[in-house]
Amino acid sequence: NLITTREIADSIRIIFQETLLGPKEIKMPEHFSKGCPQEAYPDLMKEMSYFRVNPFTQKPLEIDSILQFTYFDEHDVCHLGKGITIEDKGDRFIFRENGKPIAHVC
């Protein structure tokens, strides 16, 4: 579970997409030496699609099936459930349980 803002979550999704699942598109000539015949290019999209499958469900992997996000609200508070919250104070985070501070992180 990643705790962040909605704006930052978009950047995190892009980074994890490229890192874990590979690019959504490959520009083939850019990835090979000049003079390499096009018929010698491997089918990288086909190869990557093999690894983009959940081995338990056989369904395609999606970033949102791998990562879970919890967001700070308009008051810079993230609600984790069971009375646990995190407040973003800019220079520190305050962790609370049922409204009572239990930790400060700078």
mmCIF file with all atom_site columns, C-alpha atoms in Angstrom:
data_model
loop_
_atom_site.group_PDB
_atom_site.id
_atom_site.type_symbol
_atom_site.label_atom_id
_atom_site.label_alt_id
_atom_site.label_comp_id
_atom_site.label_asym_id
_atom_site.label_entity_id
_atom_site.label_seq_id
_atom_site.pdbx_PDB_ins_code
_atom_site.Cartn_x
_atom_site.Cartn_y
_atom_site.Cartn_z
_atom_site.occupancy
_atom_site.B_iso_or_equiv
_atom_site.pdbx_formal_charge
_atom_site.auth_seq_id
_atom_site.auth_comp_id
_atom_site.auth_asym_id
_atom_site.auth_atom_id
_atom_site.pdbx_PDB_model_num
ATOM 1   C CA . ASN A 1 1   ? 0.000  0.000   0.000   1.00 0.00 ? 1   ASN A CA 1
ATOM 2   C CA . LEU A 1 2   ? 1.522  3.305   -1.090  1.00 0.00 ? 2   LEU A CA 1
ATOM 3   C CA . ILE A 1 3   ? 0.377  6.444   0.683   1.00 0.00 ? 3   ILE A CA 1
ATOM 4   C CA . THR A 1 4   ? 0.563  9.522   -1.505  1.00 0.00 ? 4   THR A CA 1
ATOM 5   C CA . THR A 1 5   ? -1.366 12.251  -3.278  1.00 0.00 ? 5   THR A CA 1
ATOM 6   C CA . ARG A 1 6   ? -3.387 11.532  -6.421  1.00 0.00 ? 6   ARG A CA 1
ATOM 7   C CA . GLU A 1 7   ? -0.991 13.692  -8.464  1.00 0.00 ? 7   GLU A CA 1
ATOM 8   C CA . ILE A 1 8   ? 2.092  11.745  -7.376  1.00 0.00 ? 8   ILE A CA 1
ATOM 9   C CA . ALA A 1 9   ? 0.316  8.402   -7.833  1.00 0.00 ? 9   ALA A CA 1
ATOM 10  C CA . ASP A 1 10  ? 0.217  8.989   -11.601 1.00 0.00 ? 10  ASP A CA 1
ATOM 11  C CA . SER A 1 11  ? 4.023  9.332   -11.695 1.00 0.00 ? 11  SER A CA 1
ATOM 12  C CA . ILE A 1 12  ? 4.446  6.228   -9.528  1.00 0.00 ? 12  ILE A CA 1
ATOM 13  C CA . ARG A 1 13  ? 2.190  4.226   -11.868 1.00 0.00 ? 13  ARG A CA 1
ATOM 14  C CA . ILE A 1 14  ? 4.302  5.243   -14.888 1.00 0.00 ? 14  ILE A CA 1
ATOM 15  C CA . ILE A 1 15  ? 7.564  4.288   -13.146 1.00 0.00 ? 15  ILE A CA 1
ATOM 16  C CA . PHE A 1 16  ? 6.267  0.899   -12.009 1.00 0.00 ? 16  PHE A CA 1
ATOM 17  C CA . GLN A 1 17  ? 4.675  0.228   -15.405 1.00 0.00 ? 17  GLN A CA 1
ATOM 18  C CA . GLU A 1 18  ? 8.042  0.672   -17.120 1.00 0.00 ? 18  GLU A CA 1
ATOM 19  C CA . THR A 1 19  ? 10.007 -1.142  -14.408 1.00 0.00 ? 19  THR A CA 1
ATOM 20  C CA . LEU A 1 20  ? 7.796  -4.165  -13.761 1.00 0.00 ? 20  LEU A CA 1
ATOM 21  C CA . LEU A 1 21  ? 5.766  -4.642  -16.934 1.00 0.00 ? 21  LEU A CA 1
ATOM 22  C CA . GLY A 1 22  ? 7.909  -2.913  -19.529 1.00 0.00 ? 22  GLY A CA 1
ATOM 23  C CA . PRO A 1 23  ? 6.947  -0.165  -21.923 1.00 0.00 ? 23  PRO A CA 1
ATOM 24  C CA . LYS A 1 24  ? 3.483  -0.167  -23.464 1.00 0.00 ? 24  LYS A CA 1
ATOM 25  C CA . GLU A 1 25  ? 5.074  0.424   -26.861 1.00 0.00 ? 25  GLU A CA 1
ATOM 26  C CA . ILE A 1 26  ? 8.499  -0.320  -28.336 1.00 0.00 ? 26  ILE A CA 1
ATOM 27  C CA . LYS A 1 27  ? 9.971  1.632   -31.204 1.00 0.00 ? 27  LYS A CA 1
ATOM 28  C CA . MET A 1 28  ? 11.901 -1.217  -32.772 1.00 0.00 ? 28  MET A CA 1
ATOM 29  C CA . PRO A 1 29  ? 14.485 0.538   -34.969 1.00 0.00 ? 29  PRO A CA 1
ATOM 30  C CA . GLU A 1 30  ? 15.659 2.636   -32.011 1.00 0.00 ? 30  GLU A CA 1
ATOM 31  C CA . HIS A 1 31  ? 16.524 -0.491  -30.004 1.00 0.00 ? 31  HIS A CA 1
ATOM 32  C CA . PHE A 1 32  ? 18.728 -2.211  -32.591 1.00 0.00 ? 32  PHE A CA 1
ATOM 33  C CA . SER A 1 33  ? 21.990 -1.507  -34.383 1.00 0.00 ? 33  SER A CA 1
ATOM 34  C CA . LYS A 1 34  ? 21.864 0.149   -37.731 1.00 0.00 ? 34  LYS A CA 1
ATOM 35  C CA . GLY A 1 35  ? 22.193 -2.500  -40.395 1.00 0.00 ? 35  GLY A CA 1
ATOM 36  C CA . CYS A 1 36  ? 20.327 -5.148  -38.407 1.00 0.00 ? 36  CYS A CA 1
ATOM 37  C CA . PRO A 1 37  ? 17.670 -6.475  -40.793 1.00 0.00 ? 37  PRO A CA 1
ATOM 38  C CA . GLN A 1 38  ? 14.128 -5.863  -39.600 1.00 0.00 ? 38  GLN A CA 1
ATOM 39  C CA . GLU A 1 39  ? 13.233 -9.541  -40.046 1.00 0.00 ? 39  GLU A CA 1
ATOM 40  C CA . ALA A 1 40  ? 15.841 -10.316 -37.361 1.00 0.00 ? 40  ALA A CA 1
ATOM 41  C CA . TYR A 1 41  ? 14.049 -8.188  -34.751 1.00 0.00 ? 41  TYR A CA 1
ATOM 42  C CA . PRO A 1 42  ? 12.499 -10.283 -31.970 1.00 0.00 ? 42  PRO A CA 1
ATOM 43  C CA . ASP A 1 43  ? 8.821  -9.834  -31.180 1.00 0.00 ? 43  ASP A CA 1
ATOM 44  C CA . LEU A 1 44  ? 9.470  -8.077  -27.865 1.00 0.00 ? 44  LEU A CA 1
ATOM 45  C CA . MET A 1 45  ? 5.820  -7.175  -27.279 1.00 0.00 ? 45  MET A CA 1
ATOM 46  C CA . LYS A 1 46  ? 4.862  -10.844 -27.605 1.00 0.00 ? 46  LYS A CA 1
ATOM 47  C CA . GLU A 1 47  ? 7.696  -11.868 -25.288 1.00 0.00 ? 47  GLU A CA 1
ATOM 48  C CA . MET A 1 48  ? 6.776  -9.224  -22.698 1.00 0.00 ? 48  MET A CA 1
ATOM 49  C CA . SER A 1 49  ? 3.092  -10.203 -22.846 1.00 0.00 ? 49  SER A CA 1
ATOM 50  C CA . TYR A 1 50  ? 4.120  -13.699 -21.711 1.00 0.00 ? 50  TYR A CA 1
ATOM 51  C CA . PHE A 1 51  ? 5.478  -12.222 -18.465 1.00 0.00 ? 51  PHE A CA 1
ATOM 52  C CA . ARG A 1 52  ? 2.560  -9.816  -17.999 1.00 0.00 ? 52  ARG A CA 1
ATOM 53  C CA . VAL A 1 53  ? 0.224  -12.604 -16.887 1.00 0.00 ? 53  VAL A CA 1
ATOM 54  C CA . ASN A 1 54  ? -0.707 -13.378 -13.303 1.00 0.00 ? 54  ASN A CA 1
ATOM 55  C CA . PRO A 1 55  ? 0.495  -16.977 -12.856 1.00 0.00 ? 55  PRO A CA 1
ATOM 56  C CA . PHE A 1 56  ? -2.373 -17.749 -10.440 1.00 0.00 ? 56  PHE A CA 1
ATOM 57  C CA . THR A 1 57  ? -5.312 -16.307 -12.381 1.00 0.00 ? 57  THR A CA 1
ATOM 58  C CA . GLN A 1 58  ? -3.855 -16.262 -15.916 1.00 0.00 ? 58  GLN A CA 1
ATOM 59  C CA . LYS A 1 59  ? -5.266 -12.737 -16.265 1.00 0.00 ? 59  LYS A CA 1
ATOM 60  C CA . PRO A 1 60  ? -3.129 -9.891  -17.623 1.00 0.00 ? 60  PRO A CA 1
ATOM 61  C CA . LEU A 1 61  ? -1.196 -7.999  -14.974 1.00 0.00 ? 61  LEU A CA 1
ATOM 62  C CA . GLU A 1 62  ? -2.092 -4.343  -14.561 1.00 0.00 ? 62  GLU A CA 1
ATOM 63  C CA . ILE A 1 63  ? -0.282 -1.865  -12.360 1.00 0.00 ? 63  ILE A CA 1
ATOM 64  C CA . ASP A 1 64  ? -3.426 -1.319  -10.286 1.00 0.00 ? 64  ASP A CA 1
ATOM 65  C CA . SER A 1 65  ? -3.595 -5.067  -9.606  1.00 0.00 ? 65  SER A CA 1
ATOM 66  C CA . ILE A 1 66  ? -0.030 -4.899  -8.241  1.00 0.00 ? 66  ILE A CA 1
ATOM 67  C CA . LEU A 1 67  ? -0.074 -1.582  -6.379  1.00 0.00 ? 67  LEU A CA 1
ATOM 68  C CA . GLN A 1 68  ? -2.655 -0.223  -3.978  1.00 0.00 ? 68  GLN A CA 1
ATOM 69  C CA . PHE A 1 69  ? -2.811 3.485   -3.248  1.00 0.00 ? 69  PHE A CA 1
ATOM 70  C CA . THR A 1 70  ? -4.218 5.325   -0.254  1.00 0.00 ? 70  THR A CA 1
ATOM 71  C CA . TYR A 1 71  ? -4.525 9.068   -0.726  1.00 0.00 ? 71  TYR A CA 1
ATOM 72  C CA . PHE A 1 72  ? -4.257 12.156  1.420   1.00 0.00 ? 72  PHE A CA 1
ATOM 73  C CA . ASP A 1 73  ? -7.538 14.079  1.382   1.00 0.00 ? 73  ASP A CA 1
ATOM 74  C CA . GLU A 1 74  ? -8.107 17.822  0.928   1.00 0.00 ? 74  GLU A CA 1
ATOM 75  C CA . HIS A 1 75  ? -7.046 18.345  4.564   1.00 0.00 ? 75  HIS A CA 1
ATOM 76  C CA . ASP A 1 76  ? -3.765 16.455  4.020   1.00 0.00 ? 76  ASP A CA 1
ATOM 77  C CA . VAL A 1 77  ? -4.993 13.523  6.097   1.00 0.00 ? 77  VAL A CA 1
ATOM 78  C CA . CYS A 1 78  ? -4.772 9.904   5.036   1.00 0.00 ? 78  CYS A CA 1
ATOM 79  C CA . HIS A 1 79  ? -7.301 7.526   6.624   1.00 0.00 ? 79  HIS A CA 1
ATOM 80  C CA . LEU A 1 80  ? -5.949 3.990   6.947   1.00 0.00 ? 80  LEU A CA 1
ATOM 81  C CA . GLY A 1 81  ? -8.931 2.479   8.742   1.00 0.00 ? 81  GLY A CA 1
ATOM 82  C CA . LYS A 1 82  ? -9.457 1.279   12.312  1.00 0.00 ? 82  LYS A CA 1
ATOM 83  C CA . GLY A 1 83  ? -8.957 4.834   13.573  1.00 0.00 ? 83  GLY A CA 1
ATOM 84  C CA . ILE A 1 84  ? -5.430 5.198   12.138  1.00 0.00 ? 84  ILE A CA 1
ATOM 85  C CA . THR A 1 85  ? -4.627 8.419   10.275  1.00 0.00 ? 85  THR A CA 1
ATOM 86  C CA . ILE A 1 86  ? -1.527 10.139  8.949   1.00 0.00 ? 86  ILE A CA 1
ATOM 87  C CA . GLU A 1 87  ? -1.399 13.929  8.736   1.00 0.00 ? 87  GLU A CA 1
ATOM 88  C CA . ASP A 1 88  ? 0.990  15.619  6.316   1.00 0.00 ? 88  ASP A CA 1
ATOM 89  C CA . LYS A 1 89  ? 2.179  18.794  8.044   1.00 0.00 ? 89  LYS A CA 1
ATOM 90  C CA . GLY A 1 90  ? 4.677  19.689  5.322   1.00 0.00 ? 90  GLY A CA 1
ATOM 91  C CA . ASP A 1 91  ? 7.797  19.258  7.429   1.00 0.00 ? 91  ASP A CA 1
ATOM 92  C CA . ARG A 1 92  ? 6.607  16.174  9.310   1.00 0.00 ? 92  ARG A CA 1
ATOM 93  C CA . PHE A 1 93  ? 3.956  13.463  9.439   1.00 0.00 ? 93  PHE A CA 1
ATOM 94  C CA . ILE A 1 94  ? 1.796  12.829  12.488  1.00 0.00 ? 94  ILE A CA 1
ATOM 95  C CA . PHE A 1 95  ? 0.437  9.327   12.999  1.00 0.00 ? 95  PHE A CA 1
ATOM 96  C CA . ARG A 1 96  ? -2.729 9.131   15.077  1.00 0.00 ? 96  ARG A CA 1
ATOM 97  C CA . GLU A 1 97  ? -4.786 6.343   16.543  1.00 0.00 ? 97  GLU A CA 1
ATOM 98  C CA . ASN A 1 98  ? -8.362 7.357   17.342  1.00 0.00 ? 98  ASN A CA 1
ATOM 99  C CA . GLY A 1 99  ? -7.270 11.006  17.227  1.00 0.00 ? 99  GLY A CA 1
ATOM 100 C CA . LYS A 1 100 ? -4.389 10.572  19.671  1.00 0.00 ? 100 LYS A CA 1
ATOM 101 C CA . PRO A 1 101 ? -0.861 11.207  18.314  1.00 0.00 ? 101 PRO A CA 1
ATOM 102 C CA . ILE A 1 102 ? 1.232  8.049   18.462  1.00 0.00 ? 102 ILE A CA 1
ATOM 103 C CA . ALA A 1 103 ? 4.249  9.050   16.321  1.00 0.00 ? 103 ALA A CA 1
ATOM 104 C CA . HIS A 1 104 ? 5.880  11.998  14.573  1.00 0.00 ? 104 HIS A CA 1
ATOM 105 C CA . VAL A 1 105 ? 8.190  11.521  11.577  1.00 0.00 ? 105 VAL A CA 1
ATOM 106 C CA . CYS A 1 106 ? 10.295 14.357  10.181  1.00 0.00 ? 106 CYS A CA 1
#
